[in-house]
PDB file of C-alpha atoms in Angstrom:
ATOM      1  CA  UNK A   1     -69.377  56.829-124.471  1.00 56.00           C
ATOM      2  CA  UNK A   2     -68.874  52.850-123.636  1.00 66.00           C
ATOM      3  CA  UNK A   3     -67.420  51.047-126.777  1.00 82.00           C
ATOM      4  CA  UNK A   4     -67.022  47.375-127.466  1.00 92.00           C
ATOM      5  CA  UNK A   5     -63.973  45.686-126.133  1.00 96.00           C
ATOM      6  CA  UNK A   6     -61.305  45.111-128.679  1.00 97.00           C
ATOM      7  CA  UNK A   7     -59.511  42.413-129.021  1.00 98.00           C
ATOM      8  CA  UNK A   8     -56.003  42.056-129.280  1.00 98.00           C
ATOM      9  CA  UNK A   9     -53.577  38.955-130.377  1.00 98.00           C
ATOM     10  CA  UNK A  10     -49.791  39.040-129.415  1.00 98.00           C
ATOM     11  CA  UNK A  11     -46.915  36.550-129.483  1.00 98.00           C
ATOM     12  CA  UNK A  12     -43.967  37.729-127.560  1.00 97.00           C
ATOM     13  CA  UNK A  13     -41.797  34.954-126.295  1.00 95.00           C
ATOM     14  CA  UNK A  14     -43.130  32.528-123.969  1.00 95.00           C
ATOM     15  CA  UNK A  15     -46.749  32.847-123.574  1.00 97.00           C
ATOM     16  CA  UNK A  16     -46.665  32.858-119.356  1.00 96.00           C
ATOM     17  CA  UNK A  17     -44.465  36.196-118.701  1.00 96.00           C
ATOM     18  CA  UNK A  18     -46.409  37.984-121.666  1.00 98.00           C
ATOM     19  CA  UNK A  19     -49.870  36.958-119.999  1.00 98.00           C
ATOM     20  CA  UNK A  20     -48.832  37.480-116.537  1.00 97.00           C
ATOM     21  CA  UNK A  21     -47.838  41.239-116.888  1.00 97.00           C
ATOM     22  CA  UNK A  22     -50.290  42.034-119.638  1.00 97.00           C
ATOM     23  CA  UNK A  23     -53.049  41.275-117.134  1.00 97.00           C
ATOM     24  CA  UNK A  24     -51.879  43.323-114.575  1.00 95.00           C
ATOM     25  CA  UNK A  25     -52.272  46.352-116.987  1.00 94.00           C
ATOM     26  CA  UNK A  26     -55.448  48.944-116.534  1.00 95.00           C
ATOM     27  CA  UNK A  27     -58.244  48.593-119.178  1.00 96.00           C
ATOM     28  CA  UNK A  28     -57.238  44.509-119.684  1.00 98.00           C
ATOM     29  CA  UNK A  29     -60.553  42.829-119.068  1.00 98.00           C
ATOM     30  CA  UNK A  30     -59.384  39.200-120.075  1.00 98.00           C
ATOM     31  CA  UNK A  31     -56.627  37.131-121.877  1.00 98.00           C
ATOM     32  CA  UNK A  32     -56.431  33.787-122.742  1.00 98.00           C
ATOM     33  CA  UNK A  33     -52.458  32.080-124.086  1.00 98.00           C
ATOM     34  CA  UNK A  34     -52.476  29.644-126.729  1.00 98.00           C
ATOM     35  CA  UNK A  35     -50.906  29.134-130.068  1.00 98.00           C
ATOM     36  CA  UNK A  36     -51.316  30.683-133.578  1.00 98.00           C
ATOM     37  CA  UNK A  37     -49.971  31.839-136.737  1.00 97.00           C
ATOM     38  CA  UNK A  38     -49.006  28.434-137.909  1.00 96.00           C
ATOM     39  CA  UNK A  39     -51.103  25.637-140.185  1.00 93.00           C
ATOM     40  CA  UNK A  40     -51.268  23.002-137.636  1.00 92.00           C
ATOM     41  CA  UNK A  41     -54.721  22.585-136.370  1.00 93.00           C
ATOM     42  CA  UNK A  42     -56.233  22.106-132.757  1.00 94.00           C
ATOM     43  CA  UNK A  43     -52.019  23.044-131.490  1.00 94.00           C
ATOM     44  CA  UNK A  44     -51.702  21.602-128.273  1.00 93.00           C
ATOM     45  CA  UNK A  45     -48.181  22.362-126.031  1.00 93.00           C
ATOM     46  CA  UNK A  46     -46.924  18.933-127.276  1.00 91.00           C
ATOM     47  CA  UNK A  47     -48.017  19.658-130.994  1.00 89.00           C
ATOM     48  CA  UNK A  48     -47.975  23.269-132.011  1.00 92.00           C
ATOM     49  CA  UNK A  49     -45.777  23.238-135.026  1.00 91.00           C
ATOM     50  CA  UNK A  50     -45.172  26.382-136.564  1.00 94.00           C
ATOM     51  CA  UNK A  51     -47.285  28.567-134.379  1.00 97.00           C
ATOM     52  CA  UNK A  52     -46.367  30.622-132.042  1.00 97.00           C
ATOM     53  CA  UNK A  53     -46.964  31.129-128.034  1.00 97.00           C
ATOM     54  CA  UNK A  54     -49.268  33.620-128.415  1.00 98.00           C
ATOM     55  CA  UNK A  55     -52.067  35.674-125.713  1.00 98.00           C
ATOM     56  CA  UNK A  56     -55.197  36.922-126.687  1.00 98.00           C
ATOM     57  CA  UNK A  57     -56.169  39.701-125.041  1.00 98.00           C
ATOM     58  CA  UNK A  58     -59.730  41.359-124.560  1.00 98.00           C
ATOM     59  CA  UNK A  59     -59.409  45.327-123.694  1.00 97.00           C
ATOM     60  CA  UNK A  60     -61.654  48.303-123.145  1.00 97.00           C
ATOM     61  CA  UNK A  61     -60.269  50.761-125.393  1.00 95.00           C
ATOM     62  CA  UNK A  62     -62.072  53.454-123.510  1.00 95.00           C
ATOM     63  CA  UNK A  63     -59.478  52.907-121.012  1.00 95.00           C
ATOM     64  CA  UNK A  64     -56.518  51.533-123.278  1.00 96.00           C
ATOM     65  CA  UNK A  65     -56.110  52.277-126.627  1.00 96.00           C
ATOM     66  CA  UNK A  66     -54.292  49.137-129.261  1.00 97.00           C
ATOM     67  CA  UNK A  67     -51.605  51.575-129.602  1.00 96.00           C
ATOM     68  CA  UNK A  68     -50.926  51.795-125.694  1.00 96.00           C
ATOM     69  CA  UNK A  69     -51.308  48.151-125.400  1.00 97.00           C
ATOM     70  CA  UNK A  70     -48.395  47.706-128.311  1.00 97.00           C
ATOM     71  CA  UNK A  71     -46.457  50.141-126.418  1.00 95.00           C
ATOM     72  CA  UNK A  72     -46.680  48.617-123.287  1.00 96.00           C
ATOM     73  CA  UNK A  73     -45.838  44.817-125.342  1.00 97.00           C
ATOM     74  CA  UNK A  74     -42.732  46.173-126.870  1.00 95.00           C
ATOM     75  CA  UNK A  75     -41.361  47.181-123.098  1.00 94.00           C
ATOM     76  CA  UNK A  76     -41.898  43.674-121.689  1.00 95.00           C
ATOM     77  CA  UNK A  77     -39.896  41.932-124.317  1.00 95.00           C
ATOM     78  CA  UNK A  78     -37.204  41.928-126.676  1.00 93.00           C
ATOM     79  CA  UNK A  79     -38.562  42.611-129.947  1.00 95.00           C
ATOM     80  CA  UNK A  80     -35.430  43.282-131.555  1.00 94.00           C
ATOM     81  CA  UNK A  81     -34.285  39.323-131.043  1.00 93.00           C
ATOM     82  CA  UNK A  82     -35.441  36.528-134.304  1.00 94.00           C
ATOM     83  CA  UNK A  83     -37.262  33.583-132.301  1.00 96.00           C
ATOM     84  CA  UNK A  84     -36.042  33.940-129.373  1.00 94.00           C
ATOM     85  CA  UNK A  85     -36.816  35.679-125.767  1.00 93.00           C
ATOM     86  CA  UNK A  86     -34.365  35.046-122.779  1.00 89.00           C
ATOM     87  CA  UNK A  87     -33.404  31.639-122.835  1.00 91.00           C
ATOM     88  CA  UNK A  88     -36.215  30.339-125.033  1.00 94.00           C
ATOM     89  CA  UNK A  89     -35.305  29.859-128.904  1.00 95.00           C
ATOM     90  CA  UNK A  90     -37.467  28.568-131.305  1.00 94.00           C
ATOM     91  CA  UNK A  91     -39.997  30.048-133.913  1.00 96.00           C
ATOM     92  CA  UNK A  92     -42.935  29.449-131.299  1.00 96.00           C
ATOM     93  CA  UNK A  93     -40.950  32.395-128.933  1.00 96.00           C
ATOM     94  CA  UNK A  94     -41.061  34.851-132.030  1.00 97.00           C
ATOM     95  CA  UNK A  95     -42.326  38.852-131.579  1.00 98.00           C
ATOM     96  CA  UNK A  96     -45.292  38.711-134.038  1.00 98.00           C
ATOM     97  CA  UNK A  97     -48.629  40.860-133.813  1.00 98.00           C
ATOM     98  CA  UNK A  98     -51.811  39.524-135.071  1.00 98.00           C
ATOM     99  CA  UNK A  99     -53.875  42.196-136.144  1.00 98.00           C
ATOM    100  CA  UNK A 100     -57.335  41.568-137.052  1.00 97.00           C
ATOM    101  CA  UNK A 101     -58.503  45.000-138.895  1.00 98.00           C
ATOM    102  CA  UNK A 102     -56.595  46.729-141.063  1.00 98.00           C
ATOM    103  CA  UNK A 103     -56.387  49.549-138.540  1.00 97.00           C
ATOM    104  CA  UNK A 104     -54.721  47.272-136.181  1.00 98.00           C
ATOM    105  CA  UNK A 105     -52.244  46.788-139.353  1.00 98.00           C
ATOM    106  CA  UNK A 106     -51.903  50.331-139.780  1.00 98.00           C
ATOM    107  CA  UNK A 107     -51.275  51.092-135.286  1.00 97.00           C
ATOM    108  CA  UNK A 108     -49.280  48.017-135.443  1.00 98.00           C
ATOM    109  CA  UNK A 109     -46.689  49.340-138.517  1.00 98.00           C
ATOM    110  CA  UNK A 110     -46.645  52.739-137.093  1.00 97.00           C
ATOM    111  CA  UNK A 111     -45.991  51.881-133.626  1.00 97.00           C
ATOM    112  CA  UNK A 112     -42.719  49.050-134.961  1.00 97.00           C
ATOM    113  CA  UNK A 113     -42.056  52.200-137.125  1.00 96.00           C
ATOM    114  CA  UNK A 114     -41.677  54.831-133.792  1.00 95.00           C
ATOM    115  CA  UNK A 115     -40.223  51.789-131.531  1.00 94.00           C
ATOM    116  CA  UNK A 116     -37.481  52.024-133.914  1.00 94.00           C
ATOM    117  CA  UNK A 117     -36.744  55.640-134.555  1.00 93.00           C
ATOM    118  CA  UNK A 118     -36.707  55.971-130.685  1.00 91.00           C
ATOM    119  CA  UNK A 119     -33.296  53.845-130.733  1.00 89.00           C
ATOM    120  CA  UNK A 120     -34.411  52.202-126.878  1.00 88.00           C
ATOM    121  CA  UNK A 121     -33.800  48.781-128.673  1.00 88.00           C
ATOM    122  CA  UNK A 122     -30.189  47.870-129.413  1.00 85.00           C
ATOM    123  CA  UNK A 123     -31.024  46.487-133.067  1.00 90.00           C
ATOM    124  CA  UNK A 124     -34.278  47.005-135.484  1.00 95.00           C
ATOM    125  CA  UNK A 125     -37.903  45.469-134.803  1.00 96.00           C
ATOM    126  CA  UNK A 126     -38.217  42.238-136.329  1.00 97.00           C
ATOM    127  CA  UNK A 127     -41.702  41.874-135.177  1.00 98.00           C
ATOM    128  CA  UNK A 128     -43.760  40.475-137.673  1.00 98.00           C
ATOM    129  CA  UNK A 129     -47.132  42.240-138.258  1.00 98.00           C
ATOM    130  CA  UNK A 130     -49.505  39.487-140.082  1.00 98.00           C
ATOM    131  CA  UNK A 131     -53.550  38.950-140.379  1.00 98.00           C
ATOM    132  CA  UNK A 132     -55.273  37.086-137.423  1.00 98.00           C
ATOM    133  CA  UNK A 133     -55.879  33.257-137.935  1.00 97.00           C
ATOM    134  CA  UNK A 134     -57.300  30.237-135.854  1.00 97.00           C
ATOM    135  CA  UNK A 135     -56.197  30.376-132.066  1.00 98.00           C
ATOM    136  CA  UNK A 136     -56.154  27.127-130.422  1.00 97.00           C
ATOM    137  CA  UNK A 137     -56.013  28.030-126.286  1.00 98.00           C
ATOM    138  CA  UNK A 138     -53.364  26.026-125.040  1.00 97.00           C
ATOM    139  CA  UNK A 139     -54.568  23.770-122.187  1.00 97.00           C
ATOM    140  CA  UNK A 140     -55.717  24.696-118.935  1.00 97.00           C
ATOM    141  CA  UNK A 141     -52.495  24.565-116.689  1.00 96.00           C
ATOM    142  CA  UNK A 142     -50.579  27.269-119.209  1.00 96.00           C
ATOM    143  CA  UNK A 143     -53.507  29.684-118.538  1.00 98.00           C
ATOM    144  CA  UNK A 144     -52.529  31.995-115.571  1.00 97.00           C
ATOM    145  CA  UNK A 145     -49.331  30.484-115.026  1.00 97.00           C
ATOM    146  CA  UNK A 146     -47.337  32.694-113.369  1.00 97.00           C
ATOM    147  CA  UNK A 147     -50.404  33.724-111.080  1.00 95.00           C
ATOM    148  CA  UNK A 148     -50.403  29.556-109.882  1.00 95.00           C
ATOM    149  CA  UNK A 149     -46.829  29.744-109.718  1.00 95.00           C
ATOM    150  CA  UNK A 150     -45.360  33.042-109.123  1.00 94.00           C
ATOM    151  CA  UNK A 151     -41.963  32.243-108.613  1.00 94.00           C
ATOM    152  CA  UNK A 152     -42.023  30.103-112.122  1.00 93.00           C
ATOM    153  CA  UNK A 153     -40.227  30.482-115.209  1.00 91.00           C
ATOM    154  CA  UNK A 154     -40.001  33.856-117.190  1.00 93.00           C
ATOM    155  CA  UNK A 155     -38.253  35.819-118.958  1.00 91.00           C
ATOM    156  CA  UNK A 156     -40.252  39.250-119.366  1.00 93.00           C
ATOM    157  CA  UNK A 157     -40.231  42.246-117.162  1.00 91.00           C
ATOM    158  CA  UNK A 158     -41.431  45.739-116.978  1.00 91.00           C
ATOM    159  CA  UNK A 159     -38.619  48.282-118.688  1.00 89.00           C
ATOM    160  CA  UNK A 160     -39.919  51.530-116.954  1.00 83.00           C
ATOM    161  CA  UNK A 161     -36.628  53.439-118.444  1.00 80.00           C
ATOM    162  CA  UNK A 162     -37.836  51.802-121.870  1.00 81.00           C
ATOM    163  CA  UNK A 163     -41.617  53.270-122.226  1.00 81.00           C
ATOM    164  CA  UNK A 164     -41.668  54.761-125.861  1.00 78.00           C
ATOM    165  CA  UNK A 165     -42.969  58.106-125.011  1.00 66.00           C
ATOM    166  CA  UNK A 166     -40.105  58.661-123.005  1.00 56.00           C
ATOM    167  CA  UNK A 167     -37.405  57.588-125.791  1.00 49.00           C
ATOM    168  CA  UNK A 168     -35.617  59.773-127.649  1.00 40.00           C
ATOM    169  CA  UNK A 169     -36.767  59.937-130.926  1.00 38.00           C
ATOM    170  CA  UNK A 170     -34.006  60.860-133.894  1.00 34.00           C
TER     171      UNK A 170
END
């Protein structure tokens, strides 16, 4: 049975490292970086006040479920750090998940839930789960960055030691 793709919204830190390994993952069709969560609209780079870096990803949940997609998000960055990933600080770096059904809500709360039983993170989830709004797509040289410029800027990575099925849950 062929479903719909799903769609998926996820700020993690800078947008480029998020984007660049999300991408590489099996049953990712499409993404697409940009900014929301904030009241500014049409956020540009220069202007994107209270939003955050954000990806929007489109999946074929025949292939990857939302759950495994969270999963795989909460091992390429540090959701346990407020507005910041690596060296990049600011409330547009913050570990927020968009959900837009109240499905996603409930995977999304269960998942933060599980990440933190599982103690892989040194301190508690302080991912924010919140409703989809407008997403402005930032402009065309943030899209595929890291695939222009592969030895750019980032500060995500894989943690294969850190997948949640293979934490210890307490």
């Amino acid at each position: 049975m062929t479903t719909e793709p799903q769609t998926a919204i996820l700020a993690g830190g800078c947008f480029w490292g998020v984007q660049d390994l999300i991408d590489k993952h099996l049953g990712v069709i499409s993404s697409v970086v940009g900014y929301t969560g904030g009241d500014l609209p049409n956020a540009t780079y220069g202007n994107h006040r209270g939003h955050a870096e954000a990806i929007k990803v489109t999946f074929d949940s025949d292939q990857l479920s939302y759950r495994e997609l969270l999963e795989y998000f909460f091992q390429i960055h540090d959701p346990s750090t407020k507005n910041r990933q690596g060296n990049d600080r600011g409330s547009e770096y913050r570990s927020e998940i968009f959900y837009t059904s109240d499905e996603q809500r409930d995977v999304a709360e269960r998942t933060i839930a599980d990440v933190d039983a599982s103690g892989i993170w040194p301190g508690k989830v302080v991912t924010a789960v919140t409703p989809a709004g407008p997403f402005w797509d930032a402009e065309p040289e943030h899209q595929n960055y890291l695939k222009r410029y592969p030895s750019g800027y980032t500060c995500h990575y894989e943690r294969p030691k850190w997948k949640l099925s293979n934490a210890r849950v307490q």
